């Protein structure tokens, strides 16, 4: 007989908010790029980056990799916001407008649907001039949590 323990993930998010934020801010690649986590909610996240010279492509616009990296970071933050280890299964991005040096890019991830094993997210990347990219992402939710779960 299987006895699965019910975990109130919303409560975990609230109880371990500081620990979860601290873990997500340890992302060394995001730090290297200058990405900053602005907000973290239950299944949501917002982050920003300022486009700098070294982030430009041969045409003088923001490289797609920096836009994707920002979107990927908020996706990771949102799907790990409950303290449950989650990783990307698939991501599909649409680049809709160019971003330029000095633009502040803000990405917001919103959870559309979540169950025990998978979760679906929509991500918007915007500059002060409007929508730059959208991304749909599917996460695999592993069985382990990276925060302490109280034993009943």
mmCIF file of C-alpha atoms in Angstrom:
data_model
loop_
_atom_site.group_PDB
_atom_site.id
_atom_site.type_symbol
_atom_site.label_atom_id
_atom_site.label_comp_id
_atom_site.label_asym_id
_atom_site.label_seq_id
_atom_site.Cartn_x
_atom_site.Cartn_y
_atom_site.Cartn_z
ATOM 1 C CA UNK A 1 0.000 0.000 0.000
ATOM 2 C CA UNK A 2 1.408 3.372 -1.042
ATOM 3 C CA UNK A 3 1.179 6.228 1.417
ATOM 4 C CA UNK A 4 1.910 9.500 -0.298
ATOM 5 C CA UNK A 5 2.479 12.468 1.936
ATOM 6 C CA UNK A 6 0.427 15.536 1.025
ATOM 7 C CA UNK A 7 2.573 18.646 0.808
ATOM 8 C CA UNK A 8 0.947 22.068 0.870
ATOM 9 C CA UNK A 9 3.269 23.785 -1.603
ATOM 10 C CA UNK A 10 1.683 27.194 -1.122
ATOM 11 C CA UNK A 11 2.482 26.951 2.578
ATOM 12 C CA UNK A 12 6.020 25.769 1.743
ATOM 13 C CA UNK A 13 6.460 28.825 -0.484
ATOM 14 C CA UNK A 14 5.360 31.155 2.314
ATOM 15 C CA UNK A 15 7.272 29.385 5.092
ATOM 16 C CA UNK A 16 10.545 29.055 3.139
ATOM 17 C CA UNK A 17 10.283 32.189 0.949
ATOM 18 C CA UNK A 18 13.649 33.652 2.009
ATOM 19 C CA UNK A 19 15.445 30.315 1.622
ATOM 20 C CA UNK A 20 13.913 29.734 -1.832
ATOM 21 C CA UNK A 21 14.850 33.259 -2.991
ATOM 22 C CA UNK A 22 18.376 32.800 -1.668
ATOM 23 C CA UNK A 23 18.742 29.500 -3.561
ATOM 24 C CA UNK A 24 17.494 31.021 -6.826
ATOM 25 C CA UNK A 25 19.782 34.037 -6.498
ATOM 26 C CA UNK A 26 22.767 31.636 -6.382
ATOM 27 C CA UNK A 27 22.388 31.043 -10.143
ATOM 28 C CA UNK A 28 25.934 31.883 -11.231
ATOM 29 C CA UNK A 29 25.097 32.298 -14.917
ATOM 30 C CA UNK A 30 22.344 34.801 -14.100
ATOM 31 C CA UNK A 31 24.767 36.649 -11.825
ATOM 32 C CA UNK A 32 27.372 36.701 -14.619
ATOM 33 C CA UNK A 33 24.818 38.247 -17.003
ATOM 34 C CA UNK A 34 23.631 40.800 -14.440
ATOM 35 C CA UNK A 35 20.126 39.332 -14.168
ATOM 36 C CA UNK A 36 18.318 40.389 -10.993
ATOM 37 C CA UNK A 37 15.329 38.624 -9.447
ATOM 38 C CA UNK A 38 12.723 41.301 -8.662
ATOM 39 C CA UNK A 39 9.717 39.299 -7.475
ATOM 40 C CA UNK A 40 8.931 35.704 -6.610
ATOM 41 C CA UNK A 41 5.400 34.467 -6.053
ATOM 42 C CA UNK A 42 3.666 31.100 -6.007
ATOM 43 C CA UNK A 43 4.417 29.914 -9.536
ATOM 44 C CA UNK A 44 5.418 33.388 -10.719
ATOM 45 C CA UNK A 45 8.636 35.355 -11.048
ATOM 46 C CA UNK A 46 9.901 38.653 -12.448
ATOM 47 C CA UNK A 47 13.514 39.539 -13.246
ATOM 48 C CA UNK A 48 15.423 42.190 -15.185
ATOM 49 C CA UNK A 49 18.646 42.795 -17.049
ATOM 50 C CA UNK A 50 20.105 45.895 -18.691
ATOM 51 C CA UNK A 51 21.390 45.309 -22.239
ATOM 52 C CA UNK A 52 25.111 46.121 -22.336
ATOM 53 C CA UNK A 53 27.707 46.237 -25.156
ATOM 54 C CA UNK A 54 28.851 42.641 -24.667
ATOM 55 C CA UNK A 55 25.233 41.440 -25.089
ATOM 56 C CA UNK A 56 24.870 42.769 -28.638
ATOM 57 C CA UNK A 57 24.908 40.712 -31.829
ATOM 58 C CA UNK A 58 26.559 41.650 -35.133
ATOM 59 C CA UNK A 59 23.589 43.903 -35.994
ATOM 60 C CA UNK A 60 23.954 45.971 -32.822
ATOM 61 C CA UNK A 61 20.798 44.622 -31.175
ATOM 62 C CA UNK A 62 20.416 42.419 -28.104
ATOM 63 C CA UNK A 63 21.582 38.893 -28.849
ATOM 64 C CA UNK A 64 18.795 36.320 -28.719
ATOM 65 C CA UNK A 65 20.795 34.409 -26.127
ATOM 66 C CA UNK A 66 20.489 37.203 -23.550
ATOM 67 C CA UNK A 67 16.732 37.441 -24.122
ATOM 68 C CA UNK A 68 16.387 33.656 -23.871
ATOM 69 C CA UNK A 69 18.600 33.530 -20.766
ATOM 70 C CA UNK A 70 16.450 36.115 -18.986
ATOM 71 C CA UNK A 71 13.276 34.194 -19.917
ATOM 72 C CA UNK A 72 14.865 30.910 -18.837
ATOM 73 C CA UNK A 73 15.861 32.390 -15.467
ATOM 74 C CA UNK A 74 12.328 33.561 -14.592
ATOM 75 C CA UNK A 75 10.955 30.220 -15.773
ATOM 76 C CA UNK A 76 13.376 28.424 -13.441
ATOM 77 C CA UNK A 77 12.494 30.756 -10.575
ATOM 78 C CA UNK A 78 8.740 30.324 -11.074
ATOM 79 C CA UNK A 79 8.797 26.532 -11.371
ATOM 80 C CA UNK A 80 11.102 26.179 -8.337
ATOM 81 C CA UNK A 81 9.127 28.726 -6.270
ATOM 82 C CA UNK A 82 7.449 26.004 -4.201
ATOM 83 C CA UNK A 83 10.756 24.557 -3.012
ATOM 84 C CA UNK A 84 10.360 21.462 -5.226
ATOM 85 C CA UNK A 85 13.264 20.744 -7.571
ATOM 86 C CA UNK A 86 12.064 21.408 -11.124
ATOM 87 C CA UNK A 87 13.884 21.381 -14.459
ATOM 88 C CA UNK A 88 13.029 22.318 -18.036
ATOM 89 C CA UNK A 89 11.555 19.709 -20.379
ATOM 90 C CA UNK A 90 10.865 22.002 -23.322
ATOM 91 C CA UNK A 91 10.926 25.684 -24.194
ATOM 92 C CA UNK A 92 9.660 27.509 -27.271
ATOM 93 C CA UNK A 93 10.511 31.171 -27.782
ATOM 94 C CA UNK A 94 9.210 33.727 -30.225
ATOM 95 C CA UNK A 95 11.322 36.846 -30.811
ATOM 96 C CA UNK A 96 8.953 39.706 -31.631
ATOM 97 C CA UNK A 97 11.034 42.890 -31.507
ATOM 98 C CA UNK A 98 14.634 43.996 -31.158
ATOM 99 C CA UNK A 99 16.107 45.325 -27.947
ATOM 100 C CA UNK A 100 18.942 47.822 -27.942
ATOM 101 C CA UNK A 101 21.923 48.728 -25.781
ATOM 102 C CA UNK A 102 20.703 50.385 -22.587
ATOM 103 C CA UNK A 103 17.237 48.836 -22.734
ATOM 104 C CA UNK A 104 15.944 47.414 -19.463
ATOM 105 C CA UNK A 105 14.496 43.992 -20.221
ATOM 106 C CA UNK A 106 11.934 42.667 -17.754
ATOM 107 C CA UNK A 107 10.724 39.073 -17.917
ATOM 108 C CA UNK A 108 7.678 37.741 -16.111
ATOM 109 C CA UNK A 109 6.790 34.058 -15.788
ATOM 110 C CA UNK A 110 3.253 32.960 -15.005
ATOM 111 C CA UNK A 111 2.188 29.443 -14.134
ATOM 112 C CA UNK A 112 -0.639 28.260 -16.369
ATOM 113 C CA UNK A 113 -1.091 24.689 -15.061
ATOM 114 C CA UNK A 114 0.691 22.516 -12.498
ATOM 115 C CA UNK A 115 0.364 18.956 -11.263
ATOM 116 C CA UNK A 116 2.656 16.686 -9.267
ATOM 117 C CA UNK A 117 5.041 15.938 -12.164
ATOM 118 C CA UNK A 118 4.786 18.744 -14.730
ATOM 119 C CA UNK A 119 3.960 22.430 -14.934
ATOM 120 C CA UNK A 120 3.343 24.792 -17.856
ATOM 121 C CA UNK A 121 4.495 28.451 -17.887
ATOM 122 C CA UNK A 122 4.108 31.504 -20.106
ATOM 123 C CA UNK A 123 6.902 34.053 -20.083
ATOM 124 C CA UNK A 124 6.853 37.601 -21.448
ATOM 125 C CA UNK A 125 10.014 39.640 -22.028
ATOM 126 C CA UNK A 126 9.400 43.374 -22.378
ATOM 127 C CA UNK A 127 11.439 46.532 -22.749
ATOM 128 C CA UNK A 128 10.355 50.104 -22.232
ATOM 129 C CA UNK A 129 9.277 49.997 -25.906
ATOM 130 C CA UNK A 130 6.982 46.976 -25.616
ATOM 131 C CA UNK A 131 6.936 43.208 -26.004
ATOM 132 C CA UNK A 132 10.278 41.724 -27.116
ATOM 133 C CA UNK A 133 9.648 37.970 -26.801
ATOM 134 C CA UNK A 134 7.267 35.325 -25.501
ATOM 135 C CA UNK A 135 8.205 31.881 -24.313
ATOM 136 C CA UNK A 136 6.147 28.783 -23.494
ATOM 137 C CA UNK A 137 7.880 26.345 -21.174
ATOM 138 C CA UNK A 138 7.182 22.926 -19.697
ATOM 139 C CA UNK A 139 8.840 21.890 -16.431
ATOM 140 C CA UNK A 140 9.442 18.454 -14.993
ATOM 141 C CA UNK A 141 8.857 18.477 -11.231
ATOM 142 C CA UNK A 142 11.158 15.982 -9.528
ATOM 143 C CA UNK A 143 10.122 14.145 -6.361
ATOM 144 C CA UNK A 144 12.536 15.919 -4.035
ATOM 145 C CA UNK A 145 12.204 19.295 -2.340
ATOM 146 C CA UNK A 146 15.210 21.539 -1.671
ATOM 147 C CA UNK A 147 13.574 22.962 1.462
ATOM 148 C CA UNK A 148 12.754 21.067 4.638
ATOM 149 C CA UNK A 149 9.378 19.328 4.656
ATOM 150 C CA UNK A 150 7.857 18.862 8.096
ATOM 151 C CA UNK A 151 7.281 15.216 8.972
ATOM 152 C CA UNK A 152 3.740 14.551 10.148
#
